[in-house]
Amino acid sequence: MPVLGMAQQRPTPRAATPPKGQRIELLTAAELVGGSFNGVTIRKLIGNVSFRQGTTLLYCDSAYQYTERNALEAFSNVRIIQNDTVTITGDRGTYDGDTRKARMTGNVVMRDPSMTLTTSALDYDLSTNLAYYNTGGHIVDPENTLDSQFGYYNTTSKVFSFRRNVHVVTKSNEINSDTLQYNTVSKITYFFGPTRMKDKLQRTLYAENGTYNTITKLANFQRNAKIETPEYLLGGDKLVYDQNTEYGIATGHVSMTSKKDNLEIRGDVGRYWRNLGRIKVYGSQPVMRNISGKDTMYLAADTLLSIEPKPPQPEARSVLYAFRKVKIFRGTMQGRCDSLTYDRQDSIIYLNRNPILWADKNQLTADSMEVRQRRNKIDQIRLYANSFVVGQDTLLNFNQVKGRNMVAYFSENKLKKVDVRGNAESLYYALEGDTVVSGVNKALSANMAMRFAESKLSSISFLTNPDASFIPPPELKPEDAKLKGFAWRAPERPTRRQVLGKHFALPVKPKSKAKPNSKTKKTTPKKTATPKAPAPKPAPVKVPARPPAAR
């Protein structure tokens, strides 16, 4: 600010004579001795010395007054008073009456109605009302204390400009910055570089630009703004946080990271209620990423709401809610639903309203589902009401199972077993050597159990009141190829790119540079290849028809 202010002044022509200031007037002195010092005429003043220039007063124990150049040196108990509002004291001082610039050294203290500055050396321009120090300064006002290596103070606007090792202590925060301005009247701090603000609850706010009102406790941060607590980190391009209500809103490239379970949410807008332990992220389909070893789950929806346990309730659960147009992508499993609840403490995902999951080549649907995890891997998928499982074989036929409820068991994230509980129906194609359909197995049973190998059906057990039939291909009718409620929804299966969106964009592979052509090329005549006789094809092996074993 001082540099800009000085730059706006009109430059003085080099040939011009510096303007003469008002003559410094001697008011009092106990003893006056005239003479010369190094060829310069001076007046040596001793005892209760005081001077005046306009509305500026200077007091000291002794002084040298240079009568020919309107300047003086003051010694011991030096005090400058300007307009009855600014007072500067020190051990020694110099003052130029023409330029109206003063320099004070040794135990310097500057006071005005809004603050007190302590430093070892201070330069003060009484024309521009700018004070400057570069040897470290300590400022105290009724609300805060401030320290820095360099500082400017405008006694008119009451604004401090600090540089290097800036440290601010308020009643509730501790601020560290590299470049900062502080208005001693409004009590607002302005940041212009990397700044960290820590409160008594060990929450840290970080930004590289912004403001903080030390009275209202309202922070308006910009550029890489972040709130960090012992549990999580919330950041964005811009952040507004009210410490009184403990409510904050982040916008632009919002990111919320839960430290304890490697969970991160990204979106366009994030709202934070510390008293409620809630963070809501929305805008441009926010995405959650949960890293579990080598397996990472991505979850996208219109809105993601994370609820953390509040400090007085450590036994409360950490829960993530996702609603509207939920999409899931995780290794070999993908899914969709309208709303979802993720109990992060028990590692259970509840899918509600039209849920559908794909596991390898199997499609699972029901009115609602639960995905249970163990050691960060899928352990069970529970289907409730109108459960339906569809899988495609090598000939793209649809094998189908339906029932009231189902439990699908997984091992190493691969489907191993499905229990159908109530009103079980199945329709499976029997293949001959995975190349020819030998018939269709249809069965009804109260309960049913199916076992899988490499996610393919290996056996079916009909547990209660079974009624099974085998339909050969000539007798197979179109209506026999589908169970009631069948729907193949493969086009709806979300891809990795669809779920990650712009928030977790896949890295772009750099294009390989073409090799430069050499200036000289050697040409060799092409050889005519001698055609070889084709190798004989192996004779086809017939595999007897073997439908899935039924017991």
Coordinates of C-alpha atoms in Angstrom, one line a residue:
M1 CA 0.0 0.0 0.0
P2 CA 2.7 2.5 0.8
V3 CA 4.6 1.6 -2.4
L4 CA 1.4 2.2 -4.5
G5 CA 0.6 5.4 -2.7
M6 CA 4.1 6.8 -3.4
A7 CA 4.0 5.6 -7.0
Q8 CA 0.8 7.7 -7.5
Q9 CA 2.6 10.9 -6.5
R10 CA 3.9 13.1 -9.3
P11 CA 7.7 12.7 -9.6
T12 CA 9.7 15.8 -8.8
P13 CA 11.9 17.0 -11.7
R14 CA 15.6 16.4 -11.1
A15 CA 16.5 20.0 -11.5
A16 CA 13.9 21.2 -9.1
T17 CA 15.0 22.3 -5.5
P18 CA 13.3 20.2 -2.7
P19 CA 10.6 22.3 -1.1
K20 CA 11.4 23.9 2.2
G21 CA 9.2 22.9 5.1
Q22 CA 7.9 25.0 7.9
R23 CA 10.7 26.0 10.2
I24 CA 11.2 23.8 13.3
E25 CA 10.5 26.1 16.3
L26 CA 12.3 25.6 19.5
L27 CA 9.9 25.9 22.5
T28 CA 11.9 25.2 25.6
A29 CA 15.4 24.2 26.7
A30 CA 17.1 24.5 30.1
E31 CA 20.5 25.2 28.4
L32 CA 21.5 26.2 24.9
V33 CA 25.1 26.1 23.5
G34 CA 25.9 27.3 20.0
G35 CA 28.8 26.1 17.9
S36 CA 29.9 24.0 15.0
F37 CA 30.3 20.2 14.7
N38 CA 32.3 18.8 11.7
G39 CA 31.9 22.2 10.0
V40 CA 28.2 22.3 10.5
T41 CA 26.5 24.9 12.6
I42 CA 24.4 23.4 15.4
R43 CA 22.6 24.4 18.5
K44 CA 23.1 22.0 21.4
L45 CA 20.1 21.9 23.7
I46 CA 20.1 20.3 27.1
G47 CA 17.3 19.7 29.7
N48 CA 13.5 19.7 29.1
V49 CA 13.9 20.3 25.3
S50 CA 10.8 20.7 23.2
F51 CA 10.1 21.7 19.5
R52 CA 7.1 22.4 17.4
Q53 CA 6.4 22.2 13.7
G54 CA 2.7 22.9 12.9
T55 CA 0.7 20.4 14.8
T56 CA 3.7 18.2 15.6
L57 CA 5.5 18.4 18.9
L58 CA 8.8 16.8 19.9
Y59 CA 10.2 16.3 23.4
C60 CA 13.5 15.0 24.6
D61 CA 16.2 15.4 27.3
S62 CA 18.8 16.8 24.8
A63 CA 19.1 17.6 21.1
Y64 CA 21.2 18.9 18.3
Q65 CA 19.4 21.4 16.1
Y66 CA 20.9 21.9 12.6
T67 CA 19.8 25.4 11.8
E68 CA 21.0 25.5 8.2
R69 CA 19.0 22.5 7.0
N70 CA 15.9 22.5 9.3
A71 CA 16.7 19.2 11.0
L72 CA 17.5 17.9 14.5
E73 CA 18.7 14.9 16.5
A74 CA 17.1 14.1 19.8
F75 CA 18.5 12.0 22.7
S76 CA 17.0 10.2 25.7
N77 CA 13.2 10.1 26.4
V78 CA 12.4 11.2 22.9
R79 CA 8.7 11.7 22.3
I80 CA 6.9 12.8 19.1
I81 CA 3.2 13.8 19.2
Q82 CA 1.2 14.4 16.0
N83 CA -2.3 16.0 16.1
D84 CA -2.8 14.8 19.7
T85 CA -3.5 11.3 18.4
V86 CA -0.3 9.6 17.5
T87 CA 2.6 9.4 20.0
I88 CA 6.0 7.8 19.3
T89 CA 8.6 7.3 22.0
G90 CA 12.2 6.0 21.9
D91 CA 15.8 6.4 23.1
R92 CA 17.0 8.4 20.1
G93 CA 15.4 10.1 17.1
T94 CA 16.1 12.2 14.0
Y95 CA 13.7 14.6 12.3
D96 CA 13.9 16.4 9.0
G97 CA 11.6 19.4 8.9
D98 CA 11.7 19.8 5.2
T99 CA 10.7 16.2 4.3
R100 CA 8.8 15.7 7.6
K101 CA 10.4 12.3 8.1
A102 CA 11.3 11.0 11.5
R103 CA 13.3 8.0 12.5
M104 CA 13.2 6.6 16.1
T105 CA 15.5 3.9 17.5
G106 CA 15.8 2.1 20.8
N107 CA 12.7 0.8 22.7
V108 CA 10.4 2.4 20.2
V109 CA 6.7 2.6 21.1
M110 CA 4.0 4.0 18.9
R111 CA 0.5 4.6 20.2
D112 CA -2.8 5.9 18.8
P113 CA -6.3 5.4 20.1
S114 CA -6.7 2.0 18.4
M115 CA -3.4 0.2 19.1
T116 CA 0.2 0.1 20.5
L117 CA 3.2 -0.8 18.4
T118 CA 6.5 -1.9 19.9
T119 CA 9.7 -2.2 17.9
S120 CA 13.4 -1.5 17.9
A121 CA 13.5 1.0 15.0
L122 CA 10.7 2.9 13.3
D123 CA 10.6 5.3 10.3
Y124 CA 7.6 7.7 10.1
D125 CA 6.6 10.0 7.3
L126 CA 4.4 12.7 8.8
S127 CA 3.3 13.9 5.4
T128 CA 1.8 10.6 4.2
N129 CA 1.1 9.4 7.8
L130 CA 3.0 6.1 7.1
A131 CA 5.1 4.3 9.7
Y132 CA 7.4 1.5 8.7
Y133 CA 9.6 -1.1 10.6
N134 CA 11.8 -3.9 9.4
T135 CA 13.4 -5.2 12.6
G136 CA 10.3 -7.0 13.9
G137 CA 7.2 -5.4 15.5
H138 CA 4.6 -6.3 18.2
I139 CA 1.1 -4.7 18.0
V140 CA -1.5 -4.9 20.7
D141 CA -5.1 -3.6 20.5
P142 CA -8.1 -4.3 22.8
E143 CA -8.9 -7.5 20.9
N144 CA -5.7 -9.0 19.4
T145 CA -2.0 -9.1 19.3
L146 CA 0.1 -9.2 16.1
D147 CA 3.8 -9.8 15.3
S148 CA 5.7 -9.6 12.1
Q149 CA 9.2 -9.0 10.7
F150 CA 8.2 -6.1 8.4
G151 CA 5.2 -3.8 8.8
Y152 CA 3.6 -0.6 7.5
Y153 CA 1.0 1.4 9.4
N154 CA -1.2 4.1 8.0
T155 CA -2.2 6.4 10.9
T156 CA -5.1 7.9 8.8
S157 CA -6.8 4.7 7.6
K158 CA -5.6 2.7 10.7
V159 CA -4.5 -0.2 8.4
F160 CA -1.4 -2.3 9.1
S161 CA 0.4 -4.2 6.3
F162 CA 2.5 -7.1 7.5
R163 CA 5.1 -9.2 5.8
R164 CA 7.1 -12.3 6.8
N165 CA 6.4 -14.4 9.9
V166 CA 3.1 -12.8 10.6
H167 CA 1.5 -14.1 13.8
V168 CA -1.9 -13.0 15.1
V169 CA -3.5 -14.1 18.4
T170 CA -7.2 -13.4 18.9
K171 CA -9.5 -14.4 21.8
S172 CA -10.4 -17.6 20.0
N173 CA -7.8 -18.2 17.2
E174 CA -4.1 -18.2 16.3
I175 CA -3.3 -17.0 12.8
N176 CA 0.0 -17.5 10.9
S177 CA 0.6 -16.0 7.5
D178 CA 3.2 -14.6 5.2
T179 CA 1.4 -11.5 4.0
L180 CA -1.5 -9.9 5.9
Q181 CA -3.3 -6.6 6.4
Y182 CA -5.2 -5.6 9.6
N183 CA -7.6 -2.8 10.1
T184 CA -7.3 -1.7 13.8
V185 CA -10.7 0.0 13.7
S186 CA -12.9 -2.7 12.0
K187 CA -10.7 -5.5 13.4
I188 CA -10.7 -7.3 10.0
T189 CA -7.7 -9.2 8.7
Y190 CA -6.9 -9.6 5.0
F191 CA -4.8 -12.5 3.7
F192 CA -2.6 -12.3 0.6
G193 CA -0.6 -15.5 1.0
P194 CA -0.6 -18.9 2.6
T195 CA -2.5 -18.5 5.9
R196 CA -3.4 -20.9 8.7
M197 CA -5.9 -20.2 11.5
K198 CA -6.3 -22.6 14.4
D199 CA -9.0 -22.4 17.0
K200 CA -9.1 -23.8 20.6
L201 CA -10.8 -27.0 19.3
Q202 CA -7.8 -27.9 17.1
R203 CA -9.7 -27.0 13.9
T204 CA -7.5 -25.4 11.3
L205 CA -8.6 -23.1 8.5
Y206 CA -6.2 -22.6 5.6
A207 CA -6.4 -20.3 2.6
E208 CA -4.1 -18.3 0.3
N209 CA -6.4 -15.3 0.0
G210 CA -9.4 -14.0 2.0
T211 CA -10.6 -12.1 5.1
Y212 CA -11.4 -12.8 8.7
N213 CA -13.4 -10.6 11.0
T214 CA -12.0 -11.0 14.5
I215 CA -15.2 -9.5 16.1
T216 CA -17.9 -11.4 14.2
K217 CA -15.6 -14.4 13.7
L218 CA -16.7 -14.7 10.1
A219 CA -14.0 -16.1 7.7
N220 CA -14.3 -15.6 3.9
F221 CA -11.4 -17.6 2.4
Q222 CA -10.5 -18.0 -1.2
R223 CA -7.9 -20.0 -3.2
N224 CA -7.3 -23.5 -1.8
A225 CA -9.5 -22.9 1.2
K226 CA -9.7 -25.8 3.7
I227 CA -11.2 -26.7 7.1
E228 CA -9.3 -29.4 8.9
T229 CA -10.5 -31.2 12.1
P230 CA -9.0 -34.3 13.8
E231 CA -11.7 -36.3 11.9
Y232 CA -11.9 -34.9 8.4
L233 CA -10.8 -32.2 5.9
L234 CA -13.2 -30.0 3.9
G235 CA -11.9 -27.7 1.2
G236 CA -12.9 -25.8 -2.0
D237 CA -12.0 -22.9 -4.1
K238 CA -13.9 -20.6 -1.8
L239 CA -15.0 -21.1 1.8
V240 CA -17.2 -19.0 4.1
Y241 CA -17.2 -20.1 7.7
D242 CA -19.0 -18.7 10.8
Q243 CA -17.2 -19.7 14.0
N244 CA -20.1 -18.5 16.1
T245 CA -22.7 -20.9 14.5
E246 CA -19.9 -23.3 13.4
Y247 CA -21.5 -23.4 9.9
G248 CA -19.5 -23.2 6.7
I249 CA -20.1 -23.4 2.9
A250 CA -17.5 -24.3 0.3
T251 CA -17.8 -23.8 -3.4
G252 CA -15.8 -24.8 -6.4
H253 CA -13.8 -28.1 -6.5
V254 CA -15.2 -29.1 -3.1
S255 CA -13.5 -32.1 -1.4
M256 CA -14.4 -33.7 1.9
T257 CA -12.0 -36.4 3.3
S258 CA -12.7 -38.6 6.3
K259 CA -9.3 -39.5 7.8
K260 CA -10.3 -42.6 9.6
D261 CA -11.8 -44.7 6.8
N262 CA -10.1 -43.4 3.6
L263 CA -13.3 -41.9 2.3
E264 CA -13.4 -38.8 0.1
I265 CA -16.3 -36.9 -1.4
R266 CA -15.9 -34.4 -4.2
G267 CA -18.5 -32.0 -5.7
D268 CA -19.3 -28.4 -6.5
V269 CA -20.9 -27.2 -3.3
G270 CA -20.3 -28.4 0.3
R271 CA -22.1 -27.3 3.4
Y272 CA -20.8 -28.0 6.9
W273 CA -22.7 -28.0 10.2
R274 CA -20.3 -28.9 13.0
N275 CA -22.9 -28.8 15.7
L276 CA -24.9 -31.5 13.8
G277 CA -21.8 -33.3 12.6
R278 CA -23.1 -33.0 9.0
I279 CA -21.5 -32.3 5.6
K280 CA -23.6 -32.1 2.5
V281 CA -22.1 -32.1 -0.9
Y282 CA -24.0 -31.5 -4.2
G283 CA -23.7 -30.0 -7.6
S284 CA -22.6 -31.7 -10.9
Q285 CA -23.2 -35.2 -9.5
P286 CA -20.8 -35.4 -6.5
V287 CA -18.7 -38.6 -6.1
M288 CA -17.6 -40.6 -3.1
R289 CA -14.4 -42.6 -3.2
N290 CA -13.7 -45.2 -0.6
I291 CA -10.3 -46.9 -0.9
S292 CA -10.0 -50.4 0.6
G293 CA -6.6 -51.8 -0.2
K294 CA -6.5 -52.6 -4.0
D295 CA -10.3 -52.4 -4.2
T296 CA -11.8 -48.9 -4.5
M297 CA -15.5 -48.1 -4.5
Y298 CA -16.9 -45.0 -6.3
L299 CA -20.4 -43.8 -5.6
A300 CA -22.1 -40.9 -7.4
A301 CA -25.5 -39.2 -6.8
D302 CA -27.3 -35.8 -7.0
T303 CA -26.6 -35.3 -3.2
L304 CA -24.3 -36.9 -0.7
L305 CA -24.8 -36.3 3.0
S306 CA -22.2 -37.5 5.5
I307 CA -23.0 -37.6 9.2
E308 CA -20.2 -37.9 11.7
P309 CA -20.5 -38.6 15.5
K310 CA -20.5 -35.5 17.5
P311 CA -17.8 -35.2 20.2
P312 CA -20.2 -35.9 23.2
Q313 CA -21.5 -39.0 21.4
P314 CA -18.5 -41.2 20.4
E315 CA -20.7 -44.2 20.1
A316 CA -22.8 -42.7 17.3
R317 CA -22.3 -44.1 13.8
S318 CA -20.7 -42.6 10.8
V319 CA -23.3 -42.7 8.0
L320 CA -23.3 -41.6 4.4
Y321 CA -26.6 -40.9 2.7
A322 CA -26.9 -40.7 -1.1
F323 CA -30.1 -39.8 -2.9
R324 CA -31.4 -39.4 -6.4
K325 CA -29.8 -41.2 -9.3
V326 CA -27.3 -43.2 -7.3
K327 CA -24.6 -45.0 -9.3
I328 CA -21.9 -47.4 -7.9
F329 CA -18.7 -48.7 -9.5
R330 CA -16.5 -51.1 -7.7
G331 CA -14.2 -53.7 -9.3
T332 CA -16.5 -56.4 -10.7
M333 CA -19.7 -54.9 -9.1
Q334 CA -21.7 -51.9 -10.4
G335 CA -25.1 -50.7 -9.4
R336 CA -27.9 -48.2 -9.5
C337 CA -30.7 -47.1 -7.2
D338 CA -32.7 -44.0 -6.2
S339 CA -31.4 -43.7 -2.6
L340 CA -28.7 -45.3 -0.6
T341 CA -27.5 -45.5 3.1
Y342 CA -23.9 -46.5 3.9
D343 CA -23.2 -47.4 7.5
R344 CA -19.5 -46.9 7.5
Q345 CA -19.1 -48.4 11.0
D346 CA -20.6 -51.8 10.1
S347 CA -19.6 -51.6 6.4
I348 CA -23.3 -52.2 5.3
I349 CA -24.7 -50.4 2.2
Y350 CA -28.5 -50.2 2.0
L351 CA -30.0 -49.7 -1.5
N352 CA -33.6 -48.4 -1.7
R353 CA -36.1 -47.8 -4.4
N354 CA -35.5 -49.8 -7.6
P355 CA -32.0 -51.1 -6.8
I356 CA -30.0 -53.1 -9.3
L357 CA -26.6 -54.6 -9.1
W358 CA -24.3 -56.3 -11.6
A359 CA -21.7 -58.8 -10.4
D360 CA -19.6 -60.1 -13.3
K361 CA -22.2 -61.4 -15.7
N362 CA -25.0 -61.6 -13.1
Q363 CA -27.8 -59.0 -12.7
L364 CA -29.5 -58.7 -9.3
T365 CA -32.8 -56.8 -8.7
A366 CA -35.2 -56.5 -5.7
D367 CA -37.4 -53.9 -3.9
S368 CA -34.4 -53.2 -1.6
M369 CA -30.9 -54.6 -1.0
E370 CA -28.1 -54.8 1.5
V371 CA -24.4 -55.1 0.6
R372 CA -22.5 -56.4 3.6
Q373 CA -18.7 -56.2 3.6
R374 CA -16.0 -57.9 5.6
R375 CA -12.4 -56.9 5.7
N376 CA -13.1 -54.4 2.9
K377 CA -14.5 -57.0 0.6
I378 CA -18.1 -57.9 -0.4
D379 CA -19.3 -60.7 1.9
Q380 CA -23.1 -60.9 1.2
I381 CA -25.8 -59.2 -0.8
R382 CA -29.2 -59.5 0.6
L383 CA -32.3 -59.0 -1.6
Y384 CA -35.7 -58.3 -0.1
A385 CA -39.0 -58.7 -1.9
N386 CA -39.4 -59.5 -5.6
S387 CA -35.8 -60.8 -5.8
F388 CA -34.6 -61.6 -9.3
V389 CA -31.1 -62.8 -10.5
V390 CA -30.3 -63.0 -14.2
G391 CA -27.1 -64.3 -15.8
Q392 CA -25.9 -64.7 -19.3
D393 CA -24.2 -67.9 -20.5
T394 CA -21.6 -68.3 -23.3
L395 CA -24.4 -68.4 -25.9
L396 CA -26.0 -65.2 -24.5
N397 CA -29.0 -67.1 -23.1
F398 CA -30.5 -65.7 -19.9
N399 CA -30.5 -68.0 -16.9
Q400 CA -33.0 -66.7 -14.3
V401 CA -33.9 -67.2 -10.6
K402 CA -36.6 -65.4 -8.7
G403 CA -38.1 -65.6 -5.3
R404 CA -39.3 -63.6 -2.3
N405 CA -35.9 -63.0 -0.6
M406 CA -32.4 -64.0 -1.5
V407 CA -28.9 -64.0 0.0
A408 CA -25.9 -64.0 -2.3
Y409 CA -22.6 -65.1 -0.8
F410 CA -19.3 -63.9 -2.1
S411 CA -15.7 -64.9 -1.7
E412 CA -12.9 -62.7 -2.8
N413 CA -15.6 -60.5 -4.4
K414 CA -16.8 -63.4 -6.6
L415 CA -20.3 -64.9 -6.4
K416 CA -20.2 -68.4 -4.7
K417 CA -23.7 -69.2 -3.5
V418 CA -27.3 -67.9 -3.7
D419 CA -30.0 -68.9 -1.2
V420 CA -33.6 -68.3 -2.4
R421 CA -36.0 -68.1 0.5
G422 CA -39.7 -68.3 -0.5
N423 CA -41.5 -68.9 -3.8
A424 CA -38.4 -69.9 -5.6
E425 CA -38.4 -70.3 -9.4
S426 CA -35.5 -71.0 -11.7
L427 CA -34.9 -71.2 -15.5
Y428 CA -31.5 -72.4 -16.7
Y429 CA -30.3 -73.4 -20.1
A430 CA -28.4 -76.7 -20.4
L431 CA -25.5 -76.5 -22.8
E432 CA -23.7 -79.1 -24.7
G433 CA -20.0 -78.2 -24.7
D434 CA -20.9 -74.5 -24.3
T435 CA -21.9 -74.5 -27.9
V436 CA -25.3 -76.0 -28.3
V437 CA -28.5 -75.7 -26.2
S438 CA -29.7 -79.2 -25.1
G439 CA -32.7 -77.9 -23.2
V440 CA -34.1 -75.7 -20.5
N441 CA -34.4 -76.7 -16.8
K442 CA -37.4 -75.0 -15.1
A443 CA -38.2 -75.6 -11.5
L444 CA -40.4 -74.4 -8.7
S445 CA -39.6 -74.8 -5.0
A446 CA -40.3 -73.1 -1.7
N447 CA -36.6 -72.7 -1.1
M448 CA -33.6 -73.2 -3.4
A449 CA -29.8 -73.1 -3.1
M450 CA -27.4 -72.5 -6.0
R451 CA -23.7 -72.8 -6.1
F452 CA -21.3 -71.1 -8.5
A453 CA -17.8 -71.6 -9.8
E454 CA -16.1 -68.7 -11.4
S455 CA -19.4 -66.8 -11.2
K456 CA -21.1 -69.6 -13.3
L457 CA -23.8 -71.9 -12.0
S458 CA -22.5 -75.4 -11.0
S459 CA -25.4 -76.9 -9.1
I460 CA -29.0 -76.3 -7.8
S461 CA -30.6 -77.7 -4.7
F462 CA -34.4 -77.7 -4.4
L463 CA -35.0 -77.8 -0.7
T464 CA -38.8 -77.9 -0.2
N465 CA -41.6 -79.3 -2.4
P466 CA -39.7 -79.2 -5.7
D467 CA -41.4 -79.4 -9.1
A468 CA -38.9 -79.5 -11.9
S469 CA -39.1 -80.1 -15.6
F470 CA -36.8 -80.3 -18.6
I471 CA -37.8 -78.8 -21.9
P472 CA -35.9 -79.9 -25.0
P473 CA -35.2 -77.3 -27.7
P474 CA -38.0 -78.5 -30.2
E475 CA -40.6 -78.0 -27.5
L476 CA -39.3 -74.7 -26.2
K477 CA -41.8 -71.9 -26.7
P478 CA -40.9 -68.1 -26.5
E479 CA -43.0 -67.8 -23.3
D480 CA -40.9 -70.6 -21.7
A481 CA -37.7 -68.6 -22.2
K482 CA -38.6 -65.9 -19.5
L483 CA -39.8 -65.9 -15.9
K484 CA -42.5 -63.4 -15.0
G485 CA -40.8 -60.1 -14.2
F486 CA -37.7 -60.7 -16.3
A487 CA -35.9 -57.6 -17.6
W488 CA -32.3 -57.5 -18.9
R489 CA -31.0 -54.0 -18.1
A490 CA -27.4 -54.3 -19.2
P491 CA -27.4 -50.9 -21.1
E492 CA -28.1 -49.2 -17.7
R493 CA -24.9 -50.7 -16.2
P494 CA -22.7 -47.7 -15.2
T495 CA -19.2 -47.4 -16.5
R496 CA -16.2 -46.2 -14.6
R497 CA -16.1 -42.9 -16.5
Q498 CA -19.8 -42.3 -15.9
V499 CA -19.5 -42.7 -12.2
L500 CA -16.2 -40.8 -11.7
G501 CA -17.4 -37.9 -13.8
K502 CA -15.3 -34.7 -13.7
H503 CA -14.4 -35.0 -10.0
F504 CA -12.2 -38.1 -10.4
A505 CA -11.4 -37.8 -14.0
L506 CA -9.2 -40.6 -15.4
P507 CA -5.7 -39.5 -16.3
V508 CA -5.1 -38.7 -19.9
K509 CA -2.4 -40.8 -21.5
P510 CA 0.2 -38.8 -23.2
K511 CA 0.4 -39.3 -27.0
S512 CA 3.5 -41.0 -28.1
K513 CA 5.7 -38.8 -30.2
A514 CA 6.5 -39.9 -33.7
K515 CA 10.1 -40.8 -34.3
P516 CA 11.8 -38.2 -36.6
N517 CA 12.6 -39.4 -40.1
S518 CA 16.2 -39.8 -40.8
K519 CA 17.6 -37.6 -43.6
T520 CA 18.9 -40.6 -45.6
K521 CA 17.0 -43.8 -45.9
K522 CA 18.3 -47.1 -47.1
T523 CA 16.0 -49.0 -49.4
T524 CA 16.2 -52.7 -49.7
P525 CA 14.4 -54.8 -52.3
K526 CA 11.3 -56.6 -51.0
K527 CA 11.5 -60.3 -50.9
T528 CA 8.6 -62.3 -52.3
A529 CA 7.2 -64.5 -49.6
T530 CA 6.6 -68.2 -50.4
P531 CA 3.0 -69.1 -49.4
K532 CA 2.8 -71.8 -46.8
A533 CA 0.2 -74.6 -46.7
P534 CA -2.4 -74.0 -44.0
A535 CA -2.1 -76.1 -40.9
P536 CA -4.8 -78.8 -40.5
K537 CA -7.6 -77.9 -38.2
P538 CA -8.1 -80.2 -35.1
A539 CA -11.2 -82.5 -35.2
P540 CA -14.1 -81.2 -33.2
V541 CA -14.6 -82.8 -29.8
K542 CA -18.2 -83.6 -28.8
V543 CA -19.1 -82.9 -25.2
P544 CA -22.2 -84.7 -23.9
A545 CA -25.1 -82.6 -22.7
R546 CA -24.8 -81.9 -19.1
P547 CA -27.4 -79.7 -17.5
P548 CA -26.7 -78.3 -14.0
A549 CA -26.9 -81.0 -11.4
A550 CA -30.2 -81.0 -9.5
R551 CA -30.8 -82.7 -6.2

